[in-house]
PDB file of C-alpha atoms in Angstrom:
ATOM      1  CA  UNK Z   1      17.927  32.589 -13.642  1.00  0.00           C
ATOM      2  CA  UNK Z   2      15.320  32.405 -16.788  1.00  0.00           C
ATOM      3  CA  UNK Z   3      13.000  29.906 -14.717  1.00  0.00           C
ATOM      4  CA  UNK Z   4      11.202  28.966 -17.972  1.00  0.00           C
ATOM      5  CA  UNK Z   5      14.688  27.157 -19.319  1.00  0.00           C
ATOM      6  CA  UNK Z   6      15.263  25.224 -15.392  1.00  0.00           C
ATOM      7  CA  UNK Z   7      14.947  21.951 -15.611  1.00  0.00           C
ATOM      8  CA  UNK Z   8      14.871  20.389 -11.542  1.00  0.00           C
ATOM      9  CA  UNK Z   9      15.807  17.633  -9.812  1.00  0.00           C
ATOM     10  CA  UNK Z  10      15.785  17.227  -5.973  1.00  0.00           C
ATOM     11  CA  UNK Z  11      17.848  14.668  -4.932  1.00  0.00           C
ATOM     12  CA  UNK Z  12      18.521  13.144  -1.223  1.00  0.00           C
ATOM     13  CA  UNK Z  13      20.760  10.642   0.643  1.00  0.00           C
ATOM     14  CA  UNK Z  14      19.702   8.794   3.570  1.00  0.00           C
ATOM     15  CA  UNK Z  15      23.110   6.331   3.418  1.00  0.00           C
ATOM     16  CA  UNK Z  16      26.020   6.317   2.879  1.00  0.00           C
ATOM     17  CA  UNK Z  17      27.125   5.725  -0.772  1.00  0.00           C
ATOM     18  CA  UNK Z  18      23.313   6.131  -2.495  1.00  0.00           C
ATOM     19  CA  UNK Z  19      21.233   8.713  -3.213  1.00  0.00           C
ATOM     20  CA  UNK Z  20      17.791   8.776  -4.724  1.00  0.00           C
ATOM     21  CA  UNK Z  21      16.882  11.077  -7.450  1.00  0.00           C
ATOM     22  CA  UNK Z  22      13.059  12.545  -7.865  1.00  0.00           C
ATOM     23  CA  UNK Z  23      12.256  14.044 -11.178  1.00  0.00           C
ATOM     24  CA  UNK Z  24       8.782  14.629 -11.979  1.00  0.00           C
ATOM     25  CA  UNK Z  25       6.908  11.340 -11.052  1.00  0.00           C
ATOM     26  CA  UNK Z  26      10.107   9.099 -11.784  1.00  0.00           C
ATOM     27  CA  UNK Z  27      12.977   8.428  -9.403  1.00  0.00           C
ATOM     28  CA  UNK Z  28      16.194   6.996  -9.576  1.00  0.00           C
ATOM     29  CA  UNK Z  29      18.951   5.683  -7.362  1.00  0.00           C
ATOM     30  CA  UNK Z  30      22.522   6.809  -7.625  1.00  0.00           C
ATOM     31  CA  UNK Z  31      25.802   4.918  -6.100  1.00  0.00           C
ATOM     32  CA  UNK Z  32      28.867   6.335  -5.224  1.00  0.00           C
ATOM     33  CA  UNK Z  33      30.343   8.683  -7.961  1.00  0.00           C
ATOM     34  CA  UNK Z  34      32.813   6.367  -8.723  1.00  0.00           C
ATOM     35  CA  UNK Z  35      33.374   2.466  -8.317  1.00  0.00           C
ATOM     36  CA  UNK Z  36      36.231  -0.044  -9.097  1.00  0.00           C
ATOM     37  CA  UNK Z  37      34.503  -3.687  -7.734  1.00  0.00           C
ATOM     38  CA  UNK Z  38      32.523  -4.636 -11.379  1.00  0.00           C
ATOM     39  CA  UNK Z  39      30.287  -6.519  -8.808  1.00  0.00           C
ATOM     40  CA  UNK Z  40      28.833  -3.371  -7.207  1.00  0.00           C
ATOM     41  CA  UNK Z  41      25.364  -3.435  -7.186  1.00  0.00           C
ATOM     42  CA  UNK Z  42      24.202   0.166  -7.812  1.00  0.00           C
ATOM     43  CA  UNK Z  43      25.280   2.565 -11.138  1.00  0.00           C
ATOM     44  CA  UNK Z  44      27.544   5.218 -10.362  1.00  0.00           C
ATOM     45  CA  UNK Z  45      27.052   8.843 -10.676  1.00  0.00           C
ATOM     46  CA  UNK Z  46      29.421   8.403 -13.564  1.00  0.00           C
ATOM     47  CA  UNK Z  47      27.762   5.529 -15.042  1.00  0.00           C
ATOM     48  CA  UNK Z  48      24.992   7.633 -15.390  1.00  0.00           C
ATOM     49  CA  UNK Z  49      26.528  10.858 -16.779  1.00  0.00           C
ATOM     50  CA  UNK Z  50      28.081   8.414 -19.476  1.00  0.00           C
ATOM     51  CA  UNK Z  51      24.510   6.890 -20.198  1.00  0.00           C
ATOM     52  CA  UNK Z  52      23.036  10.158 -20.346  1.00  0.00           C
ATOM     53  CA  UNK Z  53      25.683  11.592 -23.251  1.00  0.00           C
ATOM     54  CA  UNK Z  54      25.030   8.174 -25.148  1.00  0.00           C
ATOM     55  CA  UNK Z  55      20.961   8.125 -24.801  1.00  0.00           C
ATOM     56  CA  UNK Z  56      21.047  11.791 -25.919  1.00  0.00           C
ATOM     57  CA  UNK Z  57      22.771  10.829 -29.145  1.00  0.00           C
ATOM     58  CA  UNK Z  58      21.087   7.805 -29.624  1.00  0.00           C
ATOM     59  CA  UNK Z  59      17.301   9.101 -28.988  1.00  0.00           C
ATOM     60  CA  UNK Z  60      18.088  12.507 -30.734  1.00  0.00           C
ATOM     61  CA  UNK Z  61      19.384  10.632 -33.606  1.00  0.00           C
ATOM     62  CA  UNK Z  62      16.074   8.513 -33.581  1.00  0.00           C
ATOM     63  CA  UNK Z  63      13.777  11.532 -33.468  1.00  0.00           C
ATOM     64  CA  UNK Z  64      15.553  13.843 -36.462  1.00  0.00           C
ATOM     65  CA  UNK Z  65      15.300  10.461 -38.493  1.00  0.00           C
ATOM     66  CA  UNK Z  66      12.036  10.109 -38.103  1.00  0.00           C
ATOM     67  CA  UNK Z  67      11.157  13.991 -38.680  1.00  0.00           C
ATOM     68  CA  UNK Z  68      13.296  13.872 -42.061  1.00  0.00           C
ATOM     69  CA  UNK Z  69      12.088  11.080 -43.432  1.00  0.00           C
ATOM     70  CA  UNK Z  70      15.056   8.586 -42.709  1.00  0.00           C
ATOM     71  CA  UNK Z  71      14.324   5.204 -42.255  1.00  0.00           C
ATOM     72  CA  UNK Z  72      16.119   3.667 -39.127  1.00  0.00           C
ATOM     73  CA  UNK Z  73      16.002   0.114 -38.220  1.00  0.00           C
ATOM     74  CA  UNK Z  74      18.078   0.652 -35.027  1.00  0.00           C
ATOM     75  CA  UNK Z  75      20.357   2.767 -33.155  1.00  0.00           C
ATOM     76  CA  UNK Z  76      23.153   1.548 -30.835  1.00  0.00           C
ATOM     77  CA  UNK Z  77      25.858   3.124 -28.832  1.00  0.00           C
ATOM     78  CA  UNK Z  78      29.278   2.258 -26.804  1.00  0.00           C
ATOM     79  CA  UNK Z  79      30.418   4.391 -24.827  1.00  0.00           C
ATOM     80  CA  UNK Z  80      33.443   5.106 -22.659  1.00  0.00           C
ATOM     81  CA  UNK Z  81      34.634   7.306 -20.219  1.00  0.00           C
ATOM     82  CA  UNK Z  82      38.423   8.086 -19.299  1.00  0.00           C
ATOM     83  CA  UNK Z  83      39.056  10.372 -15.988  1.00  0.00           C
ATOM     84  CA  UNK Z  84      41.771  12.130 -15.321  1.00  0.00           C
ATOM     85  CA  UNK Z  85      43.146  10.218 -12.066  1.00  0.00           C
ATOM     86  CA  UNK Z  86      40.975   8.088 -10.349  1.00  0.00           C
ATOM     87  CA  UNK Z  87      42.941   7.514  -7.451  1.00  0.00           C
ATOM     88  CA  UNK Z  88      42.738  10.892  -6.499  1.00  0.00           C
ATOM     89  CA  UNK Z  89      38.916  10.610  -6.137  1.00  0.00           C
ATOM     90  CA  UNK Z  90      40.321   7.667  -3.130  1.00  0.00           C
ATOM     91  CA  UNK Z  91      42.784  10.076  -1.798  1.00  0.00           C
ATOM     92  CA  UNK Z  92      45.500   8.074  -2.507  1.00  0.00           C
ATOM     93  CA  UNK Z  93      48.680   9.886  -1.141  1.00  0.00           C
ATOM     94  CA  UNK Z  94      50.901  11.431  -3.776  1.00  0.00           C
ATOM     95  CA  UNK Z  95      48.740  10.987  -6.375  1.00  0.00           C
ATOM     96  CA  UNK Z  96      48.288  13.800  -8.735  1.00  0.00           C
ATOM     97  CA  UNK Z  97      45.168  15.015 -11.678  1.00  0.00           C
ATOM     98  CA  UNK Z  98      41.743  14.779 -10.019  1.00  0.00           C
ATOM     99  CA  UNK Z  99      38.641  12.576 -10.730  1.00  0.00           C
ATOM    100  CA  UNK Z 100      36.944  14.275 -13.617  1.00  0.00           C
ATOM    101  CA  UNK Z 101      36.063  13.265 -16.845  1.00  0.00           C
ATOM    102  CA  UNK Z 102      38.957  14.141 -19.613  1.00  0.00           C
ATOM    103  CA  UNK Z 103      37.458  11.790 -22.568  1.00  0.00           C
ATOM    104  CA  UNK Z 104      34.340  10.481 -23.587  1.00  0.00           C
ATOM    105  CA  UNK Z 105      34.301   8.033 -26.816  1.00  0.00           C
ATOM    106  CA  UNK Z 106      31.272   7.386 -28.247  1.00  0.00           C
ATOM    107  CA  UNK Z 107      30.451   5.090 -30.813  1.00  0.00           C
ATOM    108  CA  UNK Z 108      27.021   4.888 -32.249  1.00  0.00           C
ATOM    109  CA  UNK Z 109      26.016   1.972 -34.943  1.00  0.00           C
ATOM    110  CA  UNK Z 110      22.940   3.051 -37.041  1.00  0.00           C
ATOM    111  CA  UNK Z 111      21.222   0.253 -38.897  1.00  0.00           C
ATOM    112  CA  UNK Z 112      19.707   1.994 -42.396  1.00  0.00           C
ATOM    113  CA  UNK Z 113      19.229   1.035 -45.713  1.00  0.00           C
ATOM    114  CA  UNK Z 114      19.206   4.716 -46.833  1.00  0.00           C
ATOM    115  CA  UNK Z 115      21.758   6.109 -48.464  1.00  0.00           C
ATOM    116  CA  UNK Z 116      24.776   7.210 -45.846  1.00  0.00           C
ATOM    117  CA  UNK Z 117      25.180  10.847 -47.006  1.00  0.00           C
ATOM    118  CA  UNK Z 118      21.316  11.279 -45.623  1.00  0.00           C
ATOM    119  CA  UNK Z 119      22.073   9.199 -42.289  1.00  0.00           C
ATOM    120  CA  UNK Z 120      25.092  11.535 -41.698  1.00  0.00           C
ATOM    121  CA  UNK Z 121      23.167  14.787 -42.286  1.00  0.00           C
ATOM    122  CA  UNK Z 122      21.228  13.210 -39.617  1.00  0.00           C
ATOM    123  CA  UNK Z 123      24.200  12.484 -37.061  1.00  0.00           C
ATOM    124  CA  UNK Z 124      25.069  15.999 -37.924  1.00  0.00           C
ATOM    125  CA  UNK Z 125      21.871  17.726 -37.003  1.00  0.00           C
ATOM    126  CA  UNK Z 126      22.004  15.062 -33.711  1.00  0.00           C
ATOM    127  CA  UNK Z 127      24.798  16.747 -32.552  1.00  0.00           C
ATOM    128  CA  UNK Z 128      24.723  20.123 -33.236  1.00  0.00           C
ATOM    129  CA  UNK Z 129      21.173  19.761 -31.509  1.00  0.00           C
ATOM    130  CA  UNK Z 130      22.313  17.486 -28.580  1.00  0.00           C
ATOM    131  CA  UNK Z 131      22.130  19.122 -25.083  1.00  0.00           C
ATOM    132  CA  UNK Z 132      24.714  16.554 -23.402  1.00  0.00           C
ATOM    133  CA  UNK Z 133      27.002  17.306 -26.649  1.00  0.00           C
ATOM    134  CA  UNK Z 134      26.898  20.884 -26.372  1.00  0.00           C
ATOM    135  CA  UNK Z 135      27.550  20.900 -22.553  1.00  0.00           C
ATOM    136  CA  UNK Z 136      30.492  18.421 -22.725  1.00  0.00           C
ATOM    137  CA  UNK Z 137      32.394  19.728 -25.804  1.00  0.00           C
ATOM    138  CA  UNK Z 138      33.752  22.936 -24.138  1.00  0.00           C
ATOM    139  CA  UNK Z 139      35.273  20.667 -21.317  1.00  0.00           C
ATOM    140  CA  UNK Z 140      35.601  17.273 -22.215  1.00  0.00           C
ATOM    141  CA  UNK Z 141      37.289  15.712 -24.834  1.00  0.00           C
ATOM    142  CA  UNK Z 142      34.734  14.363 -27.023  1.00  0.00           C
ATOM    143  CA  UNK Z 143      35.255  11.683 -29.612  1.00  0.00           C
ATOM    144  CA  UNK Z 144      32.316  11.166 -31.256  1.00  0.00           C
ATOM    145  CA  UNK Z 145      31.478   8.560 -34.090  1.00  0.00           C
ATOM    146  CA  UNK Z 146      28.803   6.557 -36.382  1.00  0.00           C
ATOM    147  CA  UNK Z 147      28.851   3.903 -38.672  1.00  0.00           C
ATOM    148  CA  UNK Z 148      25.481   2.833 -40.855  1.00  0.00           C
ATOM    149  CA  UNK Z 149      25.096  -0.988 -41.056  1.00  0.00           C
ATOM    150  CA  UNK Z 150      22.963  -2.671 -42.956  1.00  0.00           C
TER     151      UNK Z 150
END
C-alpha cells in the first residue's frame, strides 16, 4: 500500500454498542451501525457514512465556488439512505437481502444569484472531484441532485 495516499483512523470499543474514533487530534463517538428507536442517543455508524457523502458534496461544492469565482450564499443538503433489509442486520429469522446500503438520495439546495449554467459547472466539477462520490457510485445507487435558489 502507497503509504503517502493512507489516510488512518484507529478506532476502539470499550462497550457494548459505542466506539470512539481518534483521528489526528479529534475524536468521535460511534453507536451501533444501525438503530430503529429515533430517541437513541448516539449517531449510528450509518448516520455517519450518510453525513459524510452529504458534507463531501456540500464542502466540495463550497470550495470549487470559491476557487472559480462563484458567488455562494449557502449550501444545504438532505440526505437519505435506503438499505437493502434491515432486519437482517437483527437476525430476524427468514428474512432475506442483508444490511447494506442500496440507495443514497441526495439533495443539495445552493443559494446563488449567479447565473445557473455556472453553479452547475460547479456541481459538476463537485462530483467528479468528490472522494465519497467516487467510492459510492460503483456500489451504491446514487441519486444525486441540486437546485440554485435565490
Amino acid at each position: 500500500m502507497d503509504e503517502s495516499h493512507t489516510w488512518t483512523l484507529r478506532v476502539s470499543s470499550e462497550e457494548v454498542g459505542s466506539a470512539t474514533a481518534y483521528v489526528r487530534r479529534h475524536r468521535f463517538e460511534v453507536g451501533v451501525p444501525l438503530q430503529f428507536d429515533e430517541a437513541y442517543d448516539q449517531v449510528t455508524a450509518l448516520e455517519y457514512v450518510l453525513g459524510a457523502i452529504a458534507a463531501d458534496v456540500v464542502v466540495g461544492l463550497r470550495r470549487l465556488a470559491r476557487r472559480r469565482r462563484v458567488d455562494v450564499d449557502r449550501v444545504e443538503a438532505l440526505v437519505h439512505g435506503r438499505v437493502d433489509n434491515p432486519l437482517t442486520f437483527l437476525q430476524v429469522v427468514g428474512e432475506e437481502g442483508h444490511p447494506g446500503l442500496v440507495a443514497v438520495v441526495l439533495k443539495v439546495y445552493v443559494s446563488s444569484i449567479d447565473p445557473p449554467d455556472r453553479v452547475n459547472a460547479v456541481w459538476e466539477e463537485t462530483l467528479r472531484t468528490s472522494p465519497l462520490v467516487r467510492t459510492f457510485q460503483d456500489s451504491v445507487k446514487l441519486e444525486l441532485e441540486h437546485e440554485v435558489v435565490i
